[in-house]
PDB file of C-alpha atoms and ligand atoms in Angstrom:
ATOM      1  CA  MET A   1      -2.556   5.671  14.968  1.00  0.00           C
ATOM      2  CA  LYS A   2      -2.643   6.106  11.211  1.00  0.00           C
ATOM      3  CA  PHE A   3      -0.415   4.451   8.607  1.00  0.00           C
ATOM      4  CA  ILE A   4       1.694   6.548   6.300  1.00  0.00           C
ATOM      5  CA  VAL A   5       3.155   4.170   3.758  1.00  0.00           C
ATOM      6  CA  GLY A   6       5.643   5.231   1.105  1.00  0.00           C
ATOM      7  CA  ASN A   7       6.142   3.327  -2.138  1.00  0.00           C
ATOM      8  CA  TRP A   8       9.484   4.046  -3.741  1.00  0.00           C
ATOM      9  CA  LYS A   9       8.729   1.860  -6.783  1.00  0.00           C
ATOM     10  CA  MET A  10      11.921   1.294  -8.828  1.00  0.00           C
ATOM     11  CA  ASN A  11      13.746   4.235  -7.287  1.00  0.00           C
ATOM     12  CA  GLY A  12      16.415   4.614  -4.659  1.00  0.00           C
ATOM     13  CA  THR A  13      20.102   3.931  -4.090  1.00  0.00           C
ATOM     14  CA  LEU A  14      21.749   3.096  -0.782  1.00  0.00           C
ATOM     15  CA  ASP A  15      22.977   6.693  -0.488  1.00  0.00           C
ATOM     16  CA  GLU A  16      19.460   8.004  -1.078  1.00  0.00           C
ATOM     17  CA  LYS A  17      18.052   5.613   1.513  1.00  0.00           C
ATOM     18  CA  GLU A  18      20.591   6.752   4.099  1.00  0.00           C
ATOM     19  CA  ALA A  19      19.968  10.447   3.419  1.00  0.00           C
ATOM     20  CA  PHE A  20      16.207   9.908   3.612  1.00  0.00           C
ATOM     21  CA  LEU A  21      16.381   8.003   6.902  1.00  0.00           C
ATOM     22  CA  LYS A  22      18.690  10.616   8.365  1.00  0.00           C
ATOM     23  CA  ALA A  23      16.217  13.359   7.471  1.00  0.00           C
ATOM     24  CA  LEU A  24      13.383  11.413   9.089  1.00  0.00           C
ATOM     25  CA  LYS A  25      15.340  10.363  12.147  1.00  0.00           C
ATOM     26  CA  ASN A  26      14.109  12.953  14.604  1.00  0.00           C
ATOM     27  CA  VAL A  27      10.603  13.347  13.283  1.00  0.00           C
ATOM     28  CA  LYS A  28       8.028  13.124  16.029  1.00  0.00           C
ATOM     29  CA  THR A  29       4.870  11.307  15.046  1.00  0.00           C
ATOM     30  CA  ASN A  30       2.233   9.114  16.622  1.00  0.00           C
ATOM     31  CA  ASN A  31       1.641   7.437  13.308  1.00  0.00           C
ATOM     32  CA  LYS A  32       3.246   4.380  11.749  1.00  0.00           C
ATOM     33  CA  ILE A  33       5.654   5.173   8.957  1.00  0.00           C
ATOM     34  CA  ILE A  34       6.484   2.394   6.515  1.00  0.00           C
ATOM     35  CA  ILE A  35       8.542   2.815   3.355  1.00  0.00           C
ATOM     36  CA  CYS A  36       8.274   0.063   0.761  1.00  0.00           C
ATOM     37  CA  MET A  37      11.682   0.063  -0.862  1.00  0.00           C
ATOM     38  CA  PRO A  38      13.256  -1.943  -3.679  1.00  0.00           C
ATOM     39  CA  PHE A  39      14.541  -5.382  -2.585  1.00  0.00           C
ATOM     40  CA  THR A  40      18.138  -4.137  -2.608  1.00  0.00           C
ATOM     41  CA  LEU A  41      17.326  -1.703   0.206  1.00  0.00           C
ATOM     42  CA  VAL A  42      15.023  -3.647   2.515  1.00  0.00           C
ATOM     43  CA  TYR A  43      17.699  -4.819   4.964  1.00  0.00           C
ATOM     44  CA  GLY A  44      18.261  -2.854   8.148  1.00  0.00           C
ATOM     45  CA  ASN A  45      15.040  -1.985   9.964  1.00  0.00           C
ATOM     46  CA  ASP A  46      16.850  -0.063  12.651  1.00  0.00           C
ATOM     47  CA  HIS A  47      16.023   3.557  11.984  1.00  0.00           C
ATOM     48  CA  GLY A  48      12.715   4.074  13.734  1.00  0.00           C
ATOM     49  CA  ILE A  49      10.796   3.786  10.499  1.00  0.00           C
ATOM     50  CA  THR A  50       9.722   0.458   9.115  1.00  0.00           C
ATOM     51  CA  ILE A  51      10.964  -0.736   5.764  1.00  0.00           C
ATOM     52  CA  GLY A  52       8.632  -2.853   3.671  1.00  0.00           C
ATOM     53  CA  ALA A  53       8.902  -4.547   0.284  1.00  0.00           C
ATOM     54  CA  GLN A  54       6.973  -4.038  -2.945  1.00  0.00           C
ATOM     55  CA  ASN A  55       6.477  -7.599  -4.113  1.00  0.00           C
ATOM     56  CA  ILE A  56       6.615 -11.239  -2.975  1.00  0.00           C
ATOM     57  CA  SER A  57       6.472 -14.511  -4.855  1.00  0.00           C
ATOM     58  CA  GLU A  58       3.349 -16.611  -4.456  1.00  0.00           C
ATOM     59  CA  HIS A  59       5.671 -19.660  -4.415  1.00  0.00           C
ATOM     60  CA  ALA A  60       7.608 -20.878  -1.396  1.00  0.00           C
ATOM     61  CA  ASN A  61      10.860 -21.605  -3.253  1.00  0.00           C
ATOM     62  CA  GLY A  62      12.219 -23.249  -6.399  1.00  0.00           C
ATOM     63  CA  ALA A  63      12.919 -22.480 -10.038  1.00  0.00           C
ATOM     64  CA  TYR A  64      11.445 -18.970 -10.234  1.00  0.00           C
ATOM     65  CA  THR A  65      14.388 -16.926 -11.442  1.00  0.00           C
ATOM     66  CA  GLY A  66      14.326 -13.359 -10.227  1.00  0.00           C
ATOM     67  CA  ASP A  67      11.582 -13.841  -7.658  1.00  0.00           C
ATOM     68  CA  ILE A  68      11.815 -13.290  -3.904  1.00  0.00           C
ATOM     69  CA  SER A  69       9.988 -15.544  -1.455  1.00  0.00           C
ATOM     70  CA  GLY A  70       8.225 -14.818   1.793  1.00  0.00           C
ATOM     71  CA  GLN A  71      10.926 -16.722   3.680  1.00  0.00           C
ATOM     72  CA  MET A  72      13.572 -14.465   2.114  1.00  0.00           C
ATOM     73  CA  LEU A  73      11.659 -11.345   3.107  1.00  0.00           C
ATOM     74  CA  LYS A  74      11.214 -12.740   6.599  1.00  0.00           C
ATOM     75  CA  ASP A  75      14.987 -13.335   6.770  1.00  0.00           C
ATOM     76  CA  ALA A  76      15.431  -9.672   5.878  1.00  0.00           C
ATOM     77  CA  ASP A  77      13.080  -8.777   8.743  1.00  0.00           C
ATOM     78  CA  VAL A  78      10.445  -7.353   6.406  1.00  0.00           C
ATOM     79  CA  LYS A  79       7.076  -6.927   8.125  1.00  0.00           C
ATOM     80  CA  TYR A  80       4.961  -5.416   5.341  1.00  0.00           C
ATOM     81  CA  VAL A  81       4.759  -6.036   1.602  1.00  0.00           C
ATOM     82  CA  LEU A  82       2.701  -4.449  -1.153  1.00  0.00           C
ATOM     83  CA  VAL A  83       0.778  -6.936  -3.266  1.00  0.00           C
ATOM     84  CA  GLY A  84      -1.267  -6.291  -6.378  1.00  0.00           C
ATOM     85  CA  HIS A  85      -0.081  -2.764  -7.001  1.00  0.00           C
ATOM     86  CA  SER A  86      -1.639  -1.620 -10.272  1.00  0.00           C
ATOM     87  CA  GLU A  87       1.797  -1.420 -11.912  1.00  0.00           C
ATOM     88  CA  ARG A  88       2.354  -5.115 -11.104  1.00  0.00           C
ATOM     89  CA  ARG A  89      -1.082  -5.909 -12.479  1.00  0.00           C
ATOM     90  CA  LEU A  90      -0.436  -3.861 -15.619  1.00  0.00           C
ATOM     91  CA  TYR A  91       3.185  -4.732 -16.470  1.00  0.00           C
ATOM     92  CA  HIS A  92       3.397  -8.232 -14.973  1.00  0.00           C
ATOM     93  CA  ASN A  93      -0.118  -9.454 -15.640  1.00  0.00           C
ATOM     94  CA  GLU A  94      -0.884 -10.113 -11.993  1.00  0.00           C
ATOM     95  CA  THR A  95      -4.453 -11.294 -11.642  1.00  0.00           C
ATOM     96  CA  ASN A  96      -6.632 -11.203  -8.550  1.00  0.00           C
ATOM     97  CA  ALA A  97      -5.888 -14.924  -8.043  1.00  0.00           C
ATOM     98  CA  ILE A  98      -2.130 -14.273  -8.096  1.00  0.00           C
ATOM     99  CA  VAL A  99      -2.544 -11.313  -5.758  1.00  0.00           C
ATOM    100  CA  LYS A 100      -4.463 -13.498  -3.320  1.00  0.00           C
ATOM    101  CA  ALA A 101      -1.781 -16.203  -3.498  1.00  0.00           C
ATOM    102  CA  LYS A 102       0.882 -13.583  -2.779  1.00  0.00           C
ATOM    103  CA  ALA A 103      -1.092 -12.266   0.189  1.00  0.00           C
ATOM    104  CA  ILE A 104      -1.347 -15.808   1.560  1.00  0.00           C
ATOM    105  CA  ALA A 105       2.418 -16.333   1.071  1.00  0.00           C
ATOM    106  CA  ALA A 106       3.093 -13.145   3.023  1.00  0.00           C
ATOM    107  CA  ILE A 107       0.794 -14.073   5.914  1.00  0.00           C
ATOM    108  CA  LYS A 108       2.385 -17.539   6.119  1.00  0.00           C
ATOM    109  CA  ASN A 109       5.686 -15.813   6.807  1.00  0.00           C
ATOM    110  CA  GLY A 110       4.347 -13.381   9.375  1.00  0.00           C
ATOM    111  CA  ILE A 111       4.390 -10.489   6.919  1.00  0.00           C
ATOM    112  CA  THR A 112       1.376  -8.199   6.557  1.00  0.00           C
ATOM    113  CA  PRO A 113       0.350  -7.847   2.913  1.00  0.00           C
ATOM    114  CA  ILE A 114      -0.922  -4.449   1.795  1.00  0.00           C
ATOM    115  CA  ILE A 115      -3.371  -5.525  -0.886  1.00  0.00           C
ATOM    116  CA  CYS A 116      -3.885  -2.859  -3.557  1.00  0.00           C
ATOM    117  CA  ILE A 117      -7.160  -2.534  -5.436  1.00  0.00           C
ATOM    118  CA  GLY A 118      -8.678   0.183  -7.579  1.00  0.00           C
ATOM    119  CA  GLU A 119     -10.654   0.899 -10.706  1.00  0.00           C
ATOM    120  CA  THR A 120      -9.391   2.147 -14.081  1.00  0.00           C
ATOM    121  CA  LEU A 121     -10.509   5.400 -15.661  1.00  0.00           C
ATOM    122  CA  ALA A 122     -12.715   3.414 -18.061  1.00  0.00           C
ATOM    123  CA  ASP A 123     -14.388   1.724 -15.084  1.00  0.00           C
ATOM    124  CA  LYS A 124     -14.957   5.065 -13.435  1.00  0.00           C
ATOM    125  CA  LYS A 125     -16.375   6.649 -16.588  1.00  0.00           C
ATOM    126  CA  ALA A 126     -18.728   3.713 -17.025  1.00  0.00           C
ATOM    127  CA  GLY A 127     -19.973   4.084 -13.427  1.00  0.00           C
ATOM    128  CA  ARG A 128     -18.486   0.733 -12.456  1.00  0.00           C
ATOM    129  CA  THR A 129     -16.232   1.857  -9.598  1.00  0.00           C
ATOM    130  CA  MET A 130     -18.111   0.159  -6.769  1.00  0.00           C
ATOM    131  CA  THR A 131     -18.703  -3.092  -8.644  1.00  0.00           C
ATOM    132  CA  VAL A 132     -15.074  -3.339  -9.746  1.00  0.00           C
ATOM    133  CA  VAL A 133     -13.639  -2.451  -6.342  1.00  0.00           C
ATOM    134  CA  LYS A 134     -15.895  -4.927  -4.555  1.00  0.00           C
ATOM    135  CA  LYS A 135     -15.071  -7.720  -6.999  1.00  0.00           C
ATOM    136  CA  MET A 136     -11.336  -7.078  -6.749  1.00  0.00           C
ATOM    137  CA  LEU A 137     -11.560  -6.993  -2.976  1.00  0.00           C
ATOM    138  CA  LEU A 138     -13.447 -10.267  -2.707  1.00  0.00           C
ATOM    139  CA  GLU A 139     -11.163 -12.008  -5.190  1.00  0.00           C
ATOM    140  CA  CYS A 140      -7.924 -10.806  -3.579  1.00  0.00           C
ATOM    141  CA  ILE A 141      -8.469 -11.234   0.142  1.00  0.00           C
ATOM    142  CA  PRO A 142      -7.218 -14.349   1.922  1.00  0.00           C
ATOM    143  CA  GLU A 143      -9.304 -16.084   4.580  1.00  0.00           C
ATOM    144  CA  LYS A 144      -7.227 -14.865   7.487  1.00  0.00           C
ATOM    145  CA  CYS A 145      -8.062 -11.276   8.365  1.00  0.00           C
ATOM    146  CA  LYS A 146      -4.396 -10.333   8.577  1.00  0.00           C
ATOM    147  CA  TYR A 147      -3.949  -7.793   5.848  1.00  0.00           C
ATOM    148  CA  ILE A 148      -4.229  -4.120   5.001  1.00  0.00           C
ATOM    149  CA  ILE A 149      -6.212  -2.864   2.019  1.00  0.00           C
ATOM    150  CA  ALA A 150      -4.997   0.050  -0.091  1.00  0.00           C
ATOM    151  CA  TYR A 151      -7.582   1.608  -2.357  1.00  0.00           C
ATOM    152  CA  GLU A 152      -5.765   3.255  -5.237  1.00  0.00           C
ATOM    153  CA  PRO A 153      -7.816   4.336  -8.238  1.00  0.00           C
ATOM    154  CA  ARG A 154      -5.504   3.581 -11.179  1.00  0.00           C
ATOM    155  CA  TRP A 155      -6.252   6.897 -12.821  1.00  0.00           C
ATOM    156  CA  ALA A 156      -5.182   8.752  -9.674  1.00  0.00           C
ATOM    157  CA  ILE A 157      -1.721   7.163  -9.494  1.00  0.00           C
ATOM    158  CA  GLY A 158       0.977   9.631 -10.525  1.00  0.00           C
ATOM    159  CA  SER A 159      -1.589  11.824 -12.285  1.00  0.00           C
ATOM    160  CA  GLY A 160      -2.040  14.636  -9.769  1.00  0.00           C
ATOM    161  CA  LYS A 161      -5.752  13.789  -9.778  1.00  0.00           C
ATOM    162  CA  THR A 162      -7.709  12.422  -6.843  1.00  0.00           C
ATOM    163  CA  PRO A 163     -11.337  11.413  -6.398  1.00  0.00           C
ATOM    164  CA  THR A 164     -13.545  13.879  -4.519  1.00  0.00           C
ATOM    165  CA  LEU A 165     -13.812  13.447  -0.761  1.00  0.00           C
ATOM    166  CA  GLU A 166     -17.375  12.211  -1.288  1.00  0.00           C
ATOM    167  CA  GLU A 167     -16.199   9.592  -3.791  1.00  0.00           C
ATOM    168  CA  ILE A 168     -13.489   8.368  -1.410  1.00  0.00           C
ATOM    169  CA  THR A 169     -16.008   8.254   1.447  1.00  0.00           C
ATOM    170  CA  ALA A 170     -18.397   6.121  -0.607  1.00  0.00           C
ATOM    171  CA  VAL A 171     -15.722   3.639  -1.717  1.00  0.00           C
ATOM    172  CA  PHE A 172     -14.347   3.234   1.807  1.00  0.00           C
ATOM    173  CA  GLU A 173     -17.852   2.656   3.129  1.00  0.00           C
ATOM    174  CA  THR A 174     -18.278  -0.140   0.574  1.00  0.00           C
ATOM    175  CA  ILE A 175     -14.890  -1.701   1.396  1.00  0.00           C
ATOM    176  CA  HIS A 176     -15.565  -1.489   5.114  1.00  0.00           C
ATOM    177  CA  LYS A 177     -19.008  -3.078   4.775  1.00  0.00           C
ATOM    178  CA  THR A 178     -17.767  -5.811   2.467  1.00  0.00           C
ATOM    179  CA  LEU A 179     -14.995  -6.790   4.876  1.00  0.00           C
ATOM    180  CA  HIS A 180     -17.456  -6.736   7.745  1.00  0.00           C
ATOM    181  CA  GLN A 181     -19.673  -9.152   5.813  1.00  0.00           C
ATOM    182  CA  GLN A 182     -16.633 -11.412   5.418  1.00  0.00           C
ATOM    183  CA  GLY A 183     -16.192 -11.444   9.179  1.00  0.00           C
ATOM    184  CA  CYS A 184     -13.137  -9.186   9.120  1.00  0.00           C
ATOM    185  CA  GLU A 185     -13.266  -6.294  11.563  1.00  0.00           C
ATOM    186  CA  ASN A 186     -10.439  -3.884  12.206  1.00  0.00           C
ATOM    187  CA  ILE A 187      -8.773  -4.179   8.830  1.00  0.00           C
ATOM    188  CA  SER A 188      -6.806  -0.997   8.177  1.00  0.00           C
ATOM    189  CA  LEU A 189      -7.760   0.756   4.953  1.00  0.00           C
ATOM    190  CA  LEU A 190      -5.391   3.096   3.113  1.00  0.00           C
ATOM    191  CA  TYR A 191      -6.008   5.582   0.348  1.00  0.00           C
ATOM    192  CA  GLY A 192      -3.377   5.963  -2.385  1.00  0.00           C
ATOM    193  CA  GLY A 193      -3.091   7.999  -5.587  1.00  0.00           C
ATOM    194  CA  SER A 194      -1.567  11.489  -5.867  1.00  0.00           C
ATOM    195  CA  VAL A 195      -1.358  12.073  -2.126  1.00  0.00           C
ATOM    196  CA  ASN A 196       0.665  15.173  -1.205  1.00  0.00           C
ATOM    197  CA  SER A 197       1.027  17.558   1.718  1.00  0.00           C
ATOM    198  CA  ASN A 198      -1.919  19.657   0.476  1.00  0.00           C
ATOM    199  CA  ASN A 199      -4.493  16.865   0.414  1.00  0.00           C
ATOM    200  CA  ALA A 200      -3.161  14.356   3.001  1.00  0.00           C
ATOM    201  CA  LYS A 201      -4.987  15.759   6.021  1.00  0.00           C
ATOM    202  CA  GLN A 202      -8.361  16.055   4.324  1.00  0.00           C
ATOM    203  CA  ILE A 203      -8.140  12.522   2.976  1.00  0.00           C
ATOM    204  CA  ILE A 204      -6.983  10.927   6.216  1.00  0.00           C
ATOM    205  CA  ASN A 205      -9.865  12.540   8.075  1.00  0.00           C
ATOM    206  CA  ILE A 206     -12.415  10.722   5.923  1.00  0.00           C
ATOM    207  CA  LYS A 207     -14.386   8.047   7.755  1.00  0.00           C
ATOM    208  CA  ASN A 208     -12.826   4.560   7.510  1.00  0.00           C
ATOM    209  CA  VAL A 209      -9.535   5.901   6.105  1.00  0.00           C
ATOM    210  CA  ASP A 210      -6.766   4.586   8.358  1.00  0.00           C
ATOM    211  CA  GLY A 211      -3.801   5.712   6.360  1.00  0.00           C
ATOM    212  CA  LEU A 212      -2.203   6.781   3.116  1.00  0.00           C
ATOM    213  CA  LEU A 213      -0.096   5.102   0.442  1.00  0.00           C
ATOM    214  CA  VAL A 214       2.214   7.670  -1.068  1.00  0.00           C
ATOM    215  CA  GLY A 215       4.225   7.155  -4.266  1.00  0.00           C
ATOM    216  CA  GLY A 216       5.967  10.131  -5.854  1.00  0.00           C
ATOM    217  CA  ALA A 217       5.839  12.336  -2.757  1.00  0.00           C
ATOM    218  CA  SER A 218       7.549   9.645  -0.634  1.00  0.00           C
ATOM    219  CA  LEU A 219      10.748   9.684  -2.651  1.00  0.00           C
ATOM    220  CA  LYS A 220      12.275  12.747  -1.049  1.00  0.00           C
ATOM    221  CA  SER A 221      12.172  13.786   2.592  1.00  0.00           C
ATOM    222  CA  ASP A 222      11.361  17.337   1.385  1.00  0.00           C
ATOM    223  CA  THR A 223       7.983  16.180   0.119  1.00  0.00           C
ATOM    224  CA  PHE A 224       7.370  13.302   2.545  1.00  0.00           C
ATOM    225  CA  LEU A 225       8.061  15.085   5.831  1.00  0.00           C
ATOM    226  CA  PRO A 226       5.366  17.738   5.228  1.00  0.00           C
ATOM    227  CA  ILE A 227       2.851  14.910   4.742  1.00  0.00           C
ATOM    228  CA  ILE A 228       3.833  13.339   8.069  1.00  0.00           C
ATOM    229  CA  LYS A 229       3.664  16.720   9.777  1.00  0.00           C
ATOM    230  CA  SER A 230       0.340  17.683   8.218  1.00  0.00           C
ATOM    231  CA  ILE A 231      -1.294  14.635   9.775  1.00  0.00           C
ATOM    232  CA  ASP A 232      -0.007  14.794  13.342  1.00  0.00           C
TER     233      ASP A 232
HETATM  234  P1  PGA B 301       1.471   8.410  -6.405  1.00  0.00           P
HETATM  235  O1  PGA B 301       1.600   6.807  -6.388  1.00  0.00           O
HETATM  236  O2  PGA B 301       1.405   8.870  -4.973  1.00  0.00           O
HETATM  237  O3  PGA B 301       2.728   8.874  -7.093  1.00  0.00           O
HETATM  238  O4  PGA B 301       0.245   8.736  -7.163  1.00  0.00           O
HETATM  239  C1  PGA B 301       0.893   6.040  -5.482  1.00  0.00           C
HETATM  240  C2  PGA B 301       1.238   4.574  -5.690  1.00  0.00           C
HETATM  241  O5  PGA B 301       1.473   4.168  -6.824  1.00  0.00           O
HETATM  242  O6  PGA B 301       1.279   3.790  -4.716  1.00  0.00           O
END
């Protein structure tokens, strides 16, 4: 079983959610489909696909206006949450330490965090991809091996560009080995960044790639369904 995770970012109304779920209703797949929706849409996991969230507070409760806690997500029956997406790191100054704290908060509430890591274009150009990815990984992972890792090169997000298959293979090998050294086996690893129905199959067939994290192409069933179908 592979994971196909959608990330709607700050998109989606209730009508759009309903239309999307209706379109996906009869899709036959052996894979696990999760759509990380805005908080306003996370209720109602009763459509055969799993709805996840895109953020969680590192705090349990209290005076943190606008934040949503793990307990609240648990109440809403959320089972997966993205943490450390590069847009959160960029626009909300989330550091590796914060990302780790968020992952811990998720696990405490029985929610699987999908921890996002990935290098910038400057890192890549300077030949620092492996060092950066490894450092981010080690600084973001909680002790309990109860998480998913999403490798998303920042420069690949929304750009239509992806690393070569060889580059993805090498990074996943490093992530896999690093987690092994930490005593964590069987952690699912996802690739994200400009995934579409033309490249999904090739990427998912790479060694150690257990799934995909899809942004733009997950917004409409017209572009998401072909990805699901291309993988089965
Ligand atoms: P993209 O986004 O598929 O639009 O590149 C991926 C993501 O941000 O998770």
